Amino acid sequence: MPHSLEWSRAYTARLSESDAAGCEARSAELAQRLARETAAGELPFLSMPYRAKLEVEMAPLIPRLKAYKHMLVLGIGGSALGARAMQRAFAPGQDGPGHKGPWLWIADNVCAEQFEALLAKLSPSETVVVCISKSGGTIETLAQYFLVRDWLKAALGECWQEQMIVVTDERKGYLREEAVRYGLTALEVPDYLGGRYSALSAVGLLPAAFLGIDWQALLDGAAEVARPLVEQPESIARHPSFALACWAKALEDHGYSQLIFFCYIPQWAAYGPWFGQLWAESLGKDGKGVMPVPATGVTDQHSINQMFLDGPRDKGCIFLTSRNQAQGRNFGMDVPEQWAWLRAKPFGSLLEAEALGTRMALCKSGVPLVHIEMSDTGPRAAGALMMLLEAATLFTGWLMGINPLDQPAGCTTLWKPNLVRYQFPRGAIRGKRRIWPPIWPHRSAKRAFRTASMKISIAVKCSGGIKRSVTTPTRFPQTDFARRHAEVPGATRCKDGRA
C-alpha cells in the first residue's frame, strides 16, 4: 500500500479550497525558481549532490565506528534533532531494559550537571566523539568540544585524535581549522545546507550508521520524493509538498497561528521537535509564520488535546499515522465486561482506534486537518516523510515572500564576546541587591526589565466533550504523494470507503 495524503477535512471552518487557488496559480513562478536554484546548487537538501561523496567516505568509517560502544554527539538544534529522531525511531533499544549497545548520547544543551554526568560515566577508550557545527563556531558546541577534547587527552594522551570526528564546513570555520591542526577525521556539511535541512547528510547519517540503522534507505526514500521536483521542476503543481505549502499559506492568510504536528506513530514522536525546528526557523520571519506545535498520540490526548479541541480556533493540523505498526500481544478473554471489545484484540488496535477518534474529534471541532498515512514505518518511509516536509517548508516560505533557508534572528539573544554583568536596582528581587549576568539583545529590553513589575495570573477554563465526524482517505502513489483521489490513475474505492 502506498503512502497517502487525505484532504477531505483540510479545507473546513473558515478555510475553503478556493483560498488556496491564488497560491496554486503561482506554480509556474515557483517552478522557474525551483529550476534556477536547483541548477545553481542552492538546494542541496533536495538534489543531494553530496550523496556519492558521502558514501565513499562512510565506507571505511563505519567499520571503525563499530569498535566503540558509545558515540557522544556534540551539537545543538539541527545538529542534534535529526539524529535523535532516527535513534528513537529505529534504534530505540538503548531506552529500554537489557540493552547491550551500541549507545548514542547527544549533548545538545548547556547543562553542566548532565554534561558532567556523561563524562563521569562514559569510558573515553570506548567512546567516539562526533562534534557537529556547520559554521564551526557555534559557541555551545565549541564549549563542549573544548571540555571533551581535554577529557580525551587526559585519558588517551596523543591518541585522542583517533576518537574525535568533526562534521563541519569543508573549507572554513574553527572546527575545520582543528581538523587540519590535529589531523581529525572530518566530514563535510555542504554549502547551502542549513542545519535544519541537514539531517539526511553526515550530520544525521553518521550517528544513524553507528547505530546500525539503514541510512541508505533513508536517502532512498527522500530521493524518491525529491526526484520529480529535481528532474521536472514544472511538475511542482502536482507534487504533494506544494499542495501542503498552499494549504499552509491559506492557514496563515485566514488567521490560523498554530500548526499541530500530531504524530500517532509513537516511535516517530521525536520527529515532532525536528519538524518544529524546521518549520519555525524557516518561516518565522518578518512578523509572519505559523507556530508549529508537536504532539504525540496517544500521550497528548491526556494533556494539550483539550486546547486543540476546545481552545481558540487558530490551529491547523498535520495528522500522521501508519496502519502497519507492531500490534503486540493480544488481550485475553477474561477482560472485564465493560471492556469486552478488547477481548482477543492486539494491544496495537487500541492505538488505531484512538487515532481515528482523535482525528474525528479534531475535524468535528473545525480544525483544518491533513491526514498523512504512511504505508510502513521503516527508514525508507521516514526519509520520504522528511523530504516531503522539507520541500513543503521551502515552498511555503516562497509563497510567503520570505527566505526559508536563512535564519536572521536565530542568535540575536547571544552576545558572545563580552557578557555584561548587570546589577539589579535595590529591592528588585525580594529587597536585596543581586548580581545577574543576562545577555541583553538591546537597551530597550534592559530598560523594560529594570522598570517592569509584572504579576501574572493564569486562568484555565476546561470544558469537555469529544465529538465525532467521519473522514474518507484517498490513495496516492508512493513516489508522487498525489493530492486528490481523482488524480491517481487506477485507484479504486473499497466498500468501507477507503481507497
Tab-separated table of C-alpha atoms in Angstrom:
chain	number	residue	atom	x	y	z
A	1	MET	CA	0.000	0.000	0.000
A	2	PRO	CA	1.436	3.413	-0.904
A	3	HIS	CA	1.656	6.365	1.456
A	4	SER	CA	-1.351	8.687	1.318
A	5	LEU	CA	-2.388	12.266	1.972
A	6	GLU	CA	-6.074	12.657	2.767
A	7	TRP	CA	-7.618	16.095	2.205
A	8	SER	CA	-11.321	15.722	2.979
A	9	ARG	CA	-11.072	17.917	6.093
A	10	ALA	CA	-8.166	20.116	5.044
A	11	TYR	CA	-10.387	22.989	3.956
A	12	THR	CA	-13.013	23.461	6.618
A	13	ALA	CA	-14.337	26.041	9.100
A	14	ARG	CA	-13.288	29.458	7.760
A	15	LEU	CA	-10.893	27.893	5.244
A	16	SER	CA	-12.173	26.893	1.810
A	17	GLU	CA	-10.359	25.190	-1.040
A	18	SER	CA	-10.706	28.310	-3.170
A	19	ASP	CA	-8.485	30.101	-0.649
A	20	ALA	CA	-5.513	28.133	-1.955
A	21	ALA	CA	-6.278	28.931	-5.593
A	22	GLY	CA	-4.105	32.036	-5.589
A	23	CYS	CA	-1.124	30.040	-4.358
A	24	GLU	CA	-1.758	27.239	-6.822
A	25	ALA	CA	-1.799	29.796	-9.641
A	26	ARG	CA	1.791	30.671	-8.757
A	27	SER	CA	3.063	27.171	-9.549
A	28	ALA	CA	4.755	28.265	-12.782
A	29	GLU	CA	6.577	31.064	-10.966
A	30	LEU	CA	7.803	28.688	-8.256
A	31	ALA	CA	8.752	26.066	-10.848
A	32	GLN	CA	11.079	28.560	-12.513
A	33	ARG	CA	12.650	29.473	-9.191
A	34	LEU	CA	12.997	25.812	-8.286
A	35	ALA	CA	14.780	25.056	-11.559
A	36	ARG	CA	17.056	28.064	-11.183
A	37	GLU	CA	18.104	27.435	-7.584
A	38	THR	CA	18.499	23.693	-8.077
A	39	ALA	CA	20.777	24.275	-11.064
A	40	ALA	CA	22.813	26.778	-9.035
A	41	GLY	CA	23.356	24.175	-6.300
A	42	GLU	CA	21.454	26.243	-3.725
A	43	LEU	CA	19.058	23.445	-2.715
A	44	PRO	CA	21.365	20.539	-1.797
A	45	PHE	CA	18.842	19.067	0.660
A	46	LEU	CA	16.604	18.459	-2.357
A	47	SER	CA	19.078	17.335	-5.025
A	48	MET	CA	21.513	15.630	-2.597
A	49	PRO	CA	24.616	16.065	-4.802
A	50	TYR	CA	26.752	15.158	-1.791
A	51	ARG	CA	25.491	11.579	-1.615
A	52	ALA	CA	28.158	9.909	-3.769
A	53	LYS	CA	30.995	11.526	-1.836
A	54	LEU	CA	29.364	10.676	1.486
A	55	GLU	CA	29.010	7.024	0.527
A	56	VAL	CA	32.711	6.856	-0.323
A	57	GLU	CA	33.721	8.491	2.965
A	58	MET	CA	31.375	6.402	5.088
A	59	ALA	CA	32.533	3.032	3.694
A	60	PRO	CA	35.834	2.854	5.659
A	61	LEU	CA	34.475	4.869	8.579
A	62	ILE	CA	31.596	2.606	9.579
A	63	PRO	CA	33.794	-0.432	10.490
A	64	ARG	CA	35.940	1.909	12.553
A	65	LEU	CA	32.879	3.171	14.443
A	66	LYS	CA	31.803	-0.369	15.287
A	67	ALA	CA	34.859	-0.709	17.532
A	68	TYR	CA	33.246	1.614	20.082
A	69	LYS	CA	30.344	1.023	22.445
A	70	HIS	CA	29.366	4.673	22.720
A	71	MET	CA	29.047	7.654	20.440
A	72	LEU	CA	28.846	11.101	22.030
A	73	VAL	CA	27.409	13.730	19.696
A	74	LEU	CA	28.167	17.369	20.442
A	75	GLY	CA	25.676	19.556	18.591
A	76	ILE	CA	22.593	21.672	19.018
A	77	GLY	CA	19.452	22.376	17.001
A	78	GLY	CA	19.659	20.837	13.552
A	79	SER	CA	22.930	19.171	14.514
A	80	ALA	CA	21.103	17.037	17.073
A	81	LEU	CA	17.360	16.788	16.416
A	82	GLY	CA	17.570	14.610	13.302
A	83	ALA	CA	19.960	12.123	14.906
A	84	ARG	CA	17.753	11.880	17.976
A	85	ALA	CA	14.648	11.279	15.855
A	86	MET	CA	16.375	8.478	13.954
A	87	GLN	CA	17.666	6.857	17.135
A	88	ARG	CA	14.259	6.916	18.809
A	89	ALA	CA	12.541	5.614	15.669
A	90	PHE	CA	14.920	2.900	14.512
A	91	ALA	CA	17.250	2.058	17.409
A	92	PRO	CA	15.090	2.516	20.498
A	93	GLY	CA	16.719	-0.362	22.347
A	94	GLN	CA	19.009	1.849	24.435
A	95	ASP	CA	15.944	3.401	26.059
A	96	GLY	CA	14.752	0.022	27.333
A	97	PRO	CA	15.968	-2.695	29.713
A	98	GLY	CA	18.659	-5.179	28.807
A	99	HIS	CA	20.291	-3.178	26.016
A	100	LYS	CA	23.859	-4.251	25.289
A	101	GLY	CA	24.869	-1.486	22.889
A	102	PRO	CA	25.637	0.477	20.916
A	103	TRP	CA	24.647	3.644	22.743
A	104	LEU	CA	24.193	7.128	21.273
A	105	TRP	CA	24.411	10.108	23.624
A	106	ILE	CA	23.556	13.607	22.400
A	107	ALA	CA	24.737	16.657	24.344
A	108	ASP	CA	22.574	19.427	22.912
A	109	ASN	CA	22.220	21.894	25.749
A	110	VAL	CA	24.255	23.967	28.177
A	111	CYS	CA	23.591	21.873	31.266
A	112	ALA	CA	26.677	21.346	33.397
A	113	GLU	CA	25.028	18.676	35.537
A	114	GLN	CA	24.010	16.470	32.611
A	115	PHE	CA	27.289	17.027	30.800
A	116	GLU	CA	29.366	16.118	33.841
A	117	ALA	CA	27.242	13.002	34.351
A	118	LEU	CA	28.001	11.889	30.804
A	119	LEU	CA	31.754	12.402	31.092
A	120	ALA	CA	31.834	10.790	34.531
A	121	LYS	CA	30.120	7.603	33.394
A	122	LEU	CA	31.434	7.164	29.852
A	123	SER	CA	34.726	5.406	29.286
A	124	PRO	CA	36.950	7.500	26.964
A	125	SER	CA	38.524	4.379	25.465
A	126	GLU	CA	35.070	3.058	24.483
A	127	THR	CA	33.663	6.342	23.184
A	128	VAL	CA	33.893	8.018	19.796
A	129	VAL	CA	33.000	11.710	19.816
A	130	VAL	CA	31.320	13.497	16.921
A	131	CYS	CA	31.337	17.297	17.033
A	132	ILE	CA	28.841	18.875	14.622
A	133	SER	CA	28.613	22.515	13.585
A	134	LYS	CA	28.101	23.789	10.049
A	135	SER	CA	29.750	27.135	10.828
A	136	GLY	CA	32.378	25.572	13.049
A	137	GLY	CA	31.759	28.350	15.541
A	138	THR	CA	28.571	27.512	17.431
A	139	ILE	CA	29.503	28.613	20.947
A	140	GLU	CA	27.549	25.924	22.799
A	141	THR	CA	29.078	23.153	20.705
A	142	LEU	CA	32.601	24.588	20.820
A	143	ALA	CA	32.405	24.904	24.601
A	144	GLN	CA	31.586	21.195	24.796
A	145	TYR	CA	34.327	20.399	22.299
A	146	PHE	CA	36.998	22.132	24.409
A	147	LEU	CA	35.968	20.189	27.511
A	148	VAL	CA	35.672	16.828	25.738
A	149	ARG	CA	38.997	17.352	23.996
A	150	ASP	CA	40.642	17.784	27.408
A	151	TRP	CA	38.748	14.751	28.708
A	152	LEU	CA	40.036	12.575	25.863
A	153	LYS	CA	43.578	13.930	26.155
A	154	ALA	CA	43.702	13.181	29.866
A	155	ALA	CA	42.681	9.573	29.277
A	156	LEU	CA	44.249	8.738	25.922
A	157	GLY	CA	47.191	11.092	25.527
A	158	GLU	CA	48.268	11.786	21.975
A	159	CYS	CA	45.856	9.165	20.614
A	160	TRP	CA	42.828	11.320	21.419
A	161	GLN	CA	42.564	12.476	17.784
A	162	GLU	CA	41.583	8.963	16.696
A	163	GLN	CA	38.339	9.228	18.654
A	164	MET	CA	37.251	12.693	17.587
A	165	ILE	CA	35.309	13.266	14.353
A	166	VAL	CA	34.092	16.674	13.208
A	167	VAL	CA	31.240	17.398	10.813
A	168	THR	CA	31.533	20.945	9.553
A	169	ASP	CA	32.109	23.250	6.589
A	170	GLU	CA	34.561	21.898	4.024
A	171	ARG	CA	36.815	24.968	3.941
A	172	LYS	CA	36.259	27.378	6.831
A	173	GLY	CA	35.413	27.693	10.494
A	174	TYR	CA	37.172	26.825	13.732
A	175	LEU	CA	36.313	23.128	13.619
A	176	ARG	CA	37.810	22.850	10.157
A	177	GLU	CA	40.962	24.523	11.493
A	178	GLU	CA	41.043	22.000	14.332
A	179	ALA	CA	40.672	19.134	11.889
A	180	VAL	CA	43.662	20.390	9.904
A	181	ARG	CA	45.696	21.170	13.028
A	182	TYR	CA	45.250	17.760	14.647
A	183	GLY	CA	44.526	15.533	11.647
A	184	LEU	CA	40.984	14.802	12.793
A	185	THR	CA	38.595	12.822	10.641
A	186	ALA	CA	36.252	15.384	9.109
A	187	LEU	CA	33.034	15.041	7.125
A	188	GLU	CA	31.505	17.858	5.122
A	189	VAL	CA	28.334	19.841	5.643
A	190	PRO	CA	27.801	21.046	2.047
A	191	ASP	CA	27.394	24.676	1.081
A	192	TYR	CA	23.819	25.994	1.297
A	193	LEU	CA	22.807	23.113	3.576
A	194	GLY	CA	21.485	24.723	6.739
A	195	GLY	CA	21.355	22.776	9.971
A	196	ARG	CA	17.594	22.234	9.989
A	197	TYR	CA	17.782	20.731	6.479
A	198	SER	CA	20.893	18.636	7.183
A	199	ALA	CA	19.541	15.516	8.915
A	200	LEU	CA	19.922	13.465	5.727
A	201	SER	CA	23.596	14.355	5.390
A	202	ALA	CA	26.560	13.254	7.517
A	203	VAL	CA	25.012	15.299	10.343
A	204	GLY	CA	22.292	12.722	10.965
A	205	LEU	CA	23.503	9.754	8.960
A	206	LEU	CA	26.829	9.226	10.743
A	207	PRO	CA	25.088	8.613	14.100
A	208	ALA	CA	22.487	6.523	12.279
A	209	ALA	CA	25.183	4.339	10.722
A	210	PHE	CA	26.833	3.878	14.123
A	211	LEU	CA	23.529	2.540	15.463
A	212	GLY	CA	23.160	0.119	12.564
A	213	ILE	CA	20.244	1.988	11.001
A	214	ASP	CA	19.833	1.572	7.246
A	215	TRP	CA	20.944	5.104	6.365
A	216	GLN	CA	20.946	4.328	2.661
A	217	ALA	CA	17.225	3.543	2.876
A	218	LEU	CA	16.626	6.941	4.474
A	219	LEU	CA	18.329	8.561	1.479
A	220	ASP	CA	16.457	6.352	-0.985
A	221	GLY	CA	13.088	7.333	0.463
A	222	ALA	CA	13.971	11.010	0.367
A	223	ALA	CA	15.314	10.805	-3.189
A	224	GLU	CA	12.110	9.164	-4.365
A	225	VAL	CA	10.046	12.121	-3.169
A	226	ALA	CA	12.528	14.728	-4.406
A	227	ARG	CA	13.123	13.215	-7.838
A	228	PRO	CA	10.087	14.735	-9.631
A	229	LEU	CA	10.990	18.196	-8.304
A	230	VAL	CA	14.640	17.926	-9.291
A	231	GLU	CA	14.176	16.308	-12.686
A	232	GLN	CA	10.921	18.028	-13.693
A	233	PRO	CA	10.510	21.286	-11.773
A	234	GLU	CA	7.471	22.108	-13.888
A	235	SER	CA	5.676	19.216	-12.158
A	236	ILE	CA	5.591	21.147	-8.883
A	237	ALA	CA	1.860	21.814	-9.219
A	238	ARG	CA	1.201	18.071	-8.942
A	239	HIS	CA	3.563	17.464	-6.041
A	240	PRO	CA	2.106	16.933	-2.551
A	241	SER	CA	4.708	19.204	-0.958
A	242	PHE	CA	3.368	22.119	-2.999
A	243	ALA	CA	-0.203	21.202	-2.049
A	244	LEU	CA	0.833	21.272	1.613
A	245	ALA	CA	2.503	24.641	1.085
A	246	CYS	CA	-0.619	26.143	-0.490
A	247	TRP	CA	-2.703	24.841	2.406
A	248	ALA	CA	-0.256	26.209	4.993
A	249	LYS	CA	-0.211	29.632	3.319
A	250	ALA	CA	-4.019	29.664	3.291
A	251	LEU	CA	-3.989	28.853	7.018
A	252	GLU	CA	-1.841	31.881	7.770
A	253	ASP	CA	-3.853	34.148	5.492
A	254	HIS	CA	-7.017	33.281	7.436
A	255	GLY	CA	-5.670	33.862	10.907
A	256	TYR	CA	-4.563	30.387	11.888
A	257	SER	CA	-1.484	30.944	14.039
A	258	GLN	CA	-0.576	27.378	15.057
A	259	LEU	CA	0.130	24.173	13.142
A	260	ILE	CA	-0.197	20.958	15.137
A	261	PHE	CA	2.056	18.082	14.126
A	262	PHE	CA	0.153	15.210	15.729
A	263	CYS	CA	2.198	12.014	15.439
A	264	TYR	CA	0.351	8.739	16.041
A	265	ILE	CA	3.444	6.689	15.262
A	266	PRO	CA	4.824	6.584	18.824
A	267	GLN	CA	8.360	5.626	17.862
A	268	TRP	CA	8.444	8.562	15.463
A	269	ALA	CA	7.466	11.026	18.187
A	270	ALA	CA	10.908	12.678	18.149
A	271	TYR	CA	10.234	13.782	14.574
A	272	GLY	CA	7.868	16.325	16.150
A	273	PRO	CA	10.647	18.539	17.588
A	274	TRP	CA	12.631	18.015	14.390
A	275	PHE	CA	9.690	19.330	12.347
A	276	GLY	CA	9.167	22.129	14.864
A	277	GLN	CA	12.664	23.480	14.275
A	278	LEU	CA	12.417	23.023	10.518
A	279	TRP	CA	9.146	24.958	10.307
A	280	ALA	CA	9.822	27.656	12.919
A	281	GLU	CA	13.364	28.605	11.917
A	282	SER	CA	12.469	28.583	8.240
A	283	LEU	CA	9.204	30.527	8.339
A	284	GLY	CA	9.138	32.673	11.466
A	285	LYS	CA	10.342	35.898	9.847
A	286	ASP	CA	9.235	39.471	9.215
A	287	GLY	CA	6.337	39.122	11.632
A	288	LYS	CA	4.998	36.177	9.636
A	289	GLY	CA	4.661	32.468	10.258
A	290	VAL	CA	2.505	29.805	11.879
A	291	MET	CA	3.810	28.316	15.130
A	292	PRO	CA	4.485	24.547	14.968
A	293	VAL	CA	3.113	22.542	17.898
A	294	PRO	CA	4.470	18.959	18.108
A	295	ALA	CA	2.136	16.473	19.795
A	296	THR	CA	2.330	12.714	20.359
A	297	GLY	CA	-0.543	10.292	20.205
A	298	VAL	CA	-1.901	8.967	22.408
A	299	THR	CA	0.032	10.691	25.190
A	300	ASP	CA	-1.144	14.196	24.388
A	301	GLN	CA	-4.789	13.206	24.232
A	302	HIS	CA	-4.476	13.492	28.006
A	303	SER	CA	-2.715	16.862	28.013
A	304	ILE	CA	-2.771	19.505	25.298
A	305	ASN	CA	-5.505	17.959	23.153
A	306	GLN	CA	-8.076	19.810	25.293
A	307	MET	CA	-6.699	23.069	23.890
A	308	PHE	CA	-6.813	21.708	20.358
A	309	LEU	CA	-10.456	20.683	20.689
A	310	ASP	CA	-11.967	23.476	22.753
A	311	GLY	CA	-9.458	26.301	22.752
A	312	PRO	CA	-9.115	29.190	20.283
A	313	ARG	CA	-9.945	28.277	16.701
A	314	ASP	CA	-6.495	29.230	15.461
A	315	LYS	CA	-5.000	25.822	14.690
A	316	GLY	CA	-4.470	23.601	11.685
A	317	CYS	CA	-3.200	20.046	11.972
A	318	ILE	CA	-0.931	17.608	10.165
A	319	PHE	CA	-2.066	14.223	11.479
A	320	LEU	CA	0.442	11.396	10.992
A	321	THR	CA	-0.445	7.696	11.222
A	322	SER	CA	0.547	4.300	9.880
A	323	ARG	CA	-1.587	1.152	9.709
A	324	ASN	CA	1.405	-1.148	9.613
A	325	GLN	CA	2.757	-0.707	13.117
A	326	ALA	CA	3.621	-3.506	15.508
A	327	GLN	CA	0.464	-4.886	17.096
A	328	GLY	CA	1.932	-6.564	20.177
A	329	ARG	CA	0.316	-9.243	22.273
A	330	ASN	CA	-3.418	-9.956	22.379
A	331	PHE	CA	-5.751	-9.283	25.241
A	332	GLY	CA	-7.177	-12.321	26.968
A	333	MET	CA	-10.801	-13.356	27.022
A	334	ASP	CA	-11.087	-12.539	30.741
A	335	VAL	CA	-11.080	-8.780	30.218
A	336	PRO	CA	-13.962	-7.308	32.316
A	337	GLU	CA	-17.314	-6.920	30.588
A	338	GLN	CA	-17.198	-3.133	30.294
A	339	TRP	CA	-14.092	-3.506	28.131
A	340	ALA	CA	-15.186	-6.674	26.369
A	341	TRP	CA	-14.462	-5.101	23.000
A	342	LEU	CA	-10.758	-5.536	23.787
A	343	ARG	CA	-11.025	-9.325	24.071
A	344	ALA	CA	-8.690	-11.192	21.711
A	345	LYS	CA	-7.654	-7.871	20.124
A	346	PRO	CA	-3.969	-6.915	19.848
A	347	PHE	CA	-2.687	-4.063	22.001
A	348	GLY	CA	-1.863	-2.056	18.856
A	349	SER	CA	-5.515	-1.927	17.841
A	350	LEU	CA	-6.101	0.496	20.709
A	351	LEU	CA	-3.677	2.959	19.093
A	352	GLU	CA	-5.539	2.737	15.777
A	353	ALA	CA	-8.901	3.299	17.450
A	354	GLU	CA	-7.675	6.274	19.454
A	355	ALA	CA	-6.026	7.828	16.407
A	356	LEU	CA	-9.287	7.590	14.480
A	357	GLY	CA	-11.278	9.001	17.385
A	358	THR	CA	-8.926	11.950	17.877
A	359	ARG	CA	-8.863	12.730	14.190
A	360	MET	CA	-12.661	12.723	14.027
A	361	ALA	CA	-12.884	14.894	17.133
A	362	LEU	CA	-10.473	17.460	15.679
A	363	CYS	CA	-12.407	17.550	12.421
A	364	LYS	CA	-15.719	17.924	14.244
A	365	SER	CA	-14.208	20.800	16.218
A	366	GLY	CA	-13.449	22.587	12.966
A	367	VAL	CA	-9.672	22.098	12.889
A	368	PRO	CA	-8.420	22.071	9.266
A	369	LEU	CA	-6.573	18.771	9.049
A	370	VAL	CA	-4.386	16.953	6.532
A	371	HIS	CA	-4.018	13.259	7.292
A	372	ILE	CA	-0.734	11.645	6.250
A	373	GLU	CA	-0.844	7.855	6.412
A	374	MET	CA	2.455	6.075	5.926
A	375	SER	CA	2.414	2.626	4.392
A	376	ASP	CA	5.080	1.446	6.831
A	377	THR	CA	7.402	2.815	9.491
A	378	GLY	CA	10.806	1.799	8.161
A	379	PRO	CA	13.751	4.084	7.375
A	380	ARG	CA	12.754	4.463	3.719
A	381	ALA	CA	9.324	5.728	4.719
A	382	ALA	CA	10.881	8.134	7.236
A	383	GLY	CA	13.175	9.525	4.561
A	384	ALA	CA	10.157	10.099	2.318
A	385	LEU	CA	8.310	11.958	5.075
A	386	MET	CA	11.330	14.102	5.897
A	387	MET	CA	11.755	15.168	2.283
A	388	LEU	CA	8.039	15.862	1.926
A	389	LEU	CA	8.106	18.185	4.938
A	390	GLU	CA	11.356	19.883	3.948
A	391	ALA	CA	10.085	20.627	0.439
A	392	ALA	CA	6.742	21.826	1.819
A	393	THR	CA	8.589	24.172	4.171
A	394	LEU	CA	10.654	25.577	1.312
A	395	PHE	CA	7.624	26.223	-0.894
A	396	THR	CA	5.631	27.724	1.972
A	397	GLY	CA	8.414	30.240	2.518
A	398	TRP	CA	8.481	31.164	-1.145
A	399	LEU	CA	4.712	31.675	-1.144
A	400	MET	CA	5.049	33.868	1.966
A	401	GLY	CA	7.674	36.034	0.296
A	402	ILE	CA	10.429	35.210	2.777
A	403	ASN	CA	13.685	33.260	2.543
A	404	PRO	CA	13.089	29.885	4.215
A	405	LEU	CA	16.775	28.998	4.112
A	406	ASP	CA	18.276	31.782	6.227
A	407	GLN	CA	18.000	32.445	9.954
A	408	PRO	CA	18.350	36.183	10.584
A	409	ALA	CA	17.063	36.175	14.173
A	410	GLY	CA	18.255	32.804	15.417
A	411	CYS	CA	21.057	34.083	17.620
A	412	THR	CA	20.115	37.688	18.376
A	413	THR	CA	19.855	36.807	22.059
A	414	LEU	CA	23.540	35.875	22.188
A	415	TRP	CA	26.267	38.402	22.822
A	416	LYS	CA	29.164	36.013	22.665
A	417	PRO	CA	32.328	38.147	23.058
A	418	ASN	CA	31.510	40.259	26.129
A	419	LEU	CA	28.904	39.165	28.641
A	420	VAL	CA	27.965	42.284	30.586
A	421	ARG	CA	27.229	41.826	34.276
A	422	TYR	CA	24.079	43.663	35.187
A	423	GLN	CA	23.228	44.806	38.713
A	424	PHE	CA	19.572	44.804	39.633
A	425	PRO	CA	18.264	48.002	41.228
A	426	ARG	CA	17.867	47.892	45.008
A	427	GLY	CA	14.860	45.832	46.012
A	428	ALA	CA	14.331	44.315	42.573
A	429	ILE	CA	14.405	40.798	43.988
A	430	ARG	CA	12.985	40.391	47.483
A	431	GLY	CA	14.534	43.626	48.700
A	432	LYS	CA	18.133	42.529	48.162
A	433	ARG	CA	20.862	43.513	45.748
A	434	ARG	CA	21.698	40.626	43.454
A	435	ILE	CA	24.096	40.250	40.584
A	436	TRP	CA	22.900	38.667	37.370
A	437	PRO	CA	24.654	38.280	34.013
A	438	PRO	CA	21.819	38.331	31.465
A	439	ILE	CA	22.694	38.857	27.818
A	440	TRP	CA	20.567	41.754	26.699
A	441	PRO	CA	19.760	41.901	22.998
A	442	HIS	CA	19.193	45.656	23.095
A	443	ARG	CA	18.896	48.570	25.531
A	444	SER	CA	15.123	48.773	25.395
A	445	ALA	CA	14.883	45.252	26.816
A	446	LYS	CA	17.228	46.238	29.622
A	447	ARG	CA	15.188	49.342	30.468
A	448	ALA	CA	11.969	47.378	30.332
A	449	PHE	CA	13.344	44.756	32.673
A	450	ARG	CA	14.618	47.436	35.048
A	451	THR	CA	11.302	49.190	35.456
A	452	ALA	CA	8.724	46.494	34.920
A	453	SER	CA	6.782	44.966	37.768
A	454	MET	CA	4.567	42.222	36.499
A	455	LYS	CA	2.076	39.932	38.092
A	456	ILE	CA	0.904	37.043	36.009
A	457	SER	CA	-2.329	35.253	36.598
A	458	ILE	CA	-3.372	32.330	34.517
A	459	ALA	CA	-6.979	31.291	34.232
A	460	VAL	CA	-7.677	27.889	32.808
A	461	LYS	CA	-11.161	27.035	31.646
A	462	CYS	CA	-11.826	23.401	30.937
A	463	SER	CA	-14.900	22.093	29.219
A	464	GLY	CA	-15.136	18.678	27.703
A	465	GLY	CA	-16.885	16.554	25.170
A	466	ILE	CA	-15.360	14.639	22.285
A	467	LYS	CA	-17.350	14.990	19.117
A	468	ARG	CA	-17.124	12.804	16.080
A	469	SER	CA	-17.095	13.052	12.325
A	470	VAL	CA	-16.213	10.628	9.552
A	471	THR	CA	-13.450	11.199	7.014
A	472	THR	CA	-12.583	9.278	3.869
A	473	PRO	CA	-8.933	8.643	2.920
A	474	THR	CA	-7.520	8.763	-0.584
A	475	ARG	CA	-4.670	6.831	-2.144
A	476	PHE	CA	-1.646	8.258	-3.895
A	477	PRO	CA	1.471	6.695	-5.422
A	478	GLN	CA	4.415	6.397	-3.083
A	479	THR	CA	6.584	8.401	-5.463
A	480	ASP	CA	4.016	11.105	-6.057
A	481	PHE	CA	2.008	11.773	-2.872
A	482	ALA	CA	-0.837	12.789	-5.195
A	483	ARG	CA	-3.197	15.319	-3.764
A	484	ARG	CA	-6.622	14.063	-4.738
A	485	HIS	CA	-8.096	10.642	-5.277
A	486	ALA	CA	-9.281	11.629	-8.761
A	487	GLU	CA	-5.702	12.334	-9.850
A	488	VAL	CA	-4.490	8.800	-9.192
A	489	PRO	CA	-4.817	6.562	-12.228
A	490	GLY	CA	-6.275	3.163	-11.483
A	491	ALA	CA	-7.248	3.917	-7.876
A	492	THR	CA	-10.337	2.119	-6.638
A	493	ARG	CA	-12.559	2.639	-3.613
A	494	CYS	CA	-13.295	-0.164	-1.164
A	495	LYS	CA	-16.728	-0.893	0.299
A	496	ASP	CA	-15.761	0.753	3.576
A	497	GLY	CA	-14.872	3.948	1.715
A	498	ARG	CA	-11.098	3.514	1.748
A	499	ALA	CA	-9.161	3.986	-1.467
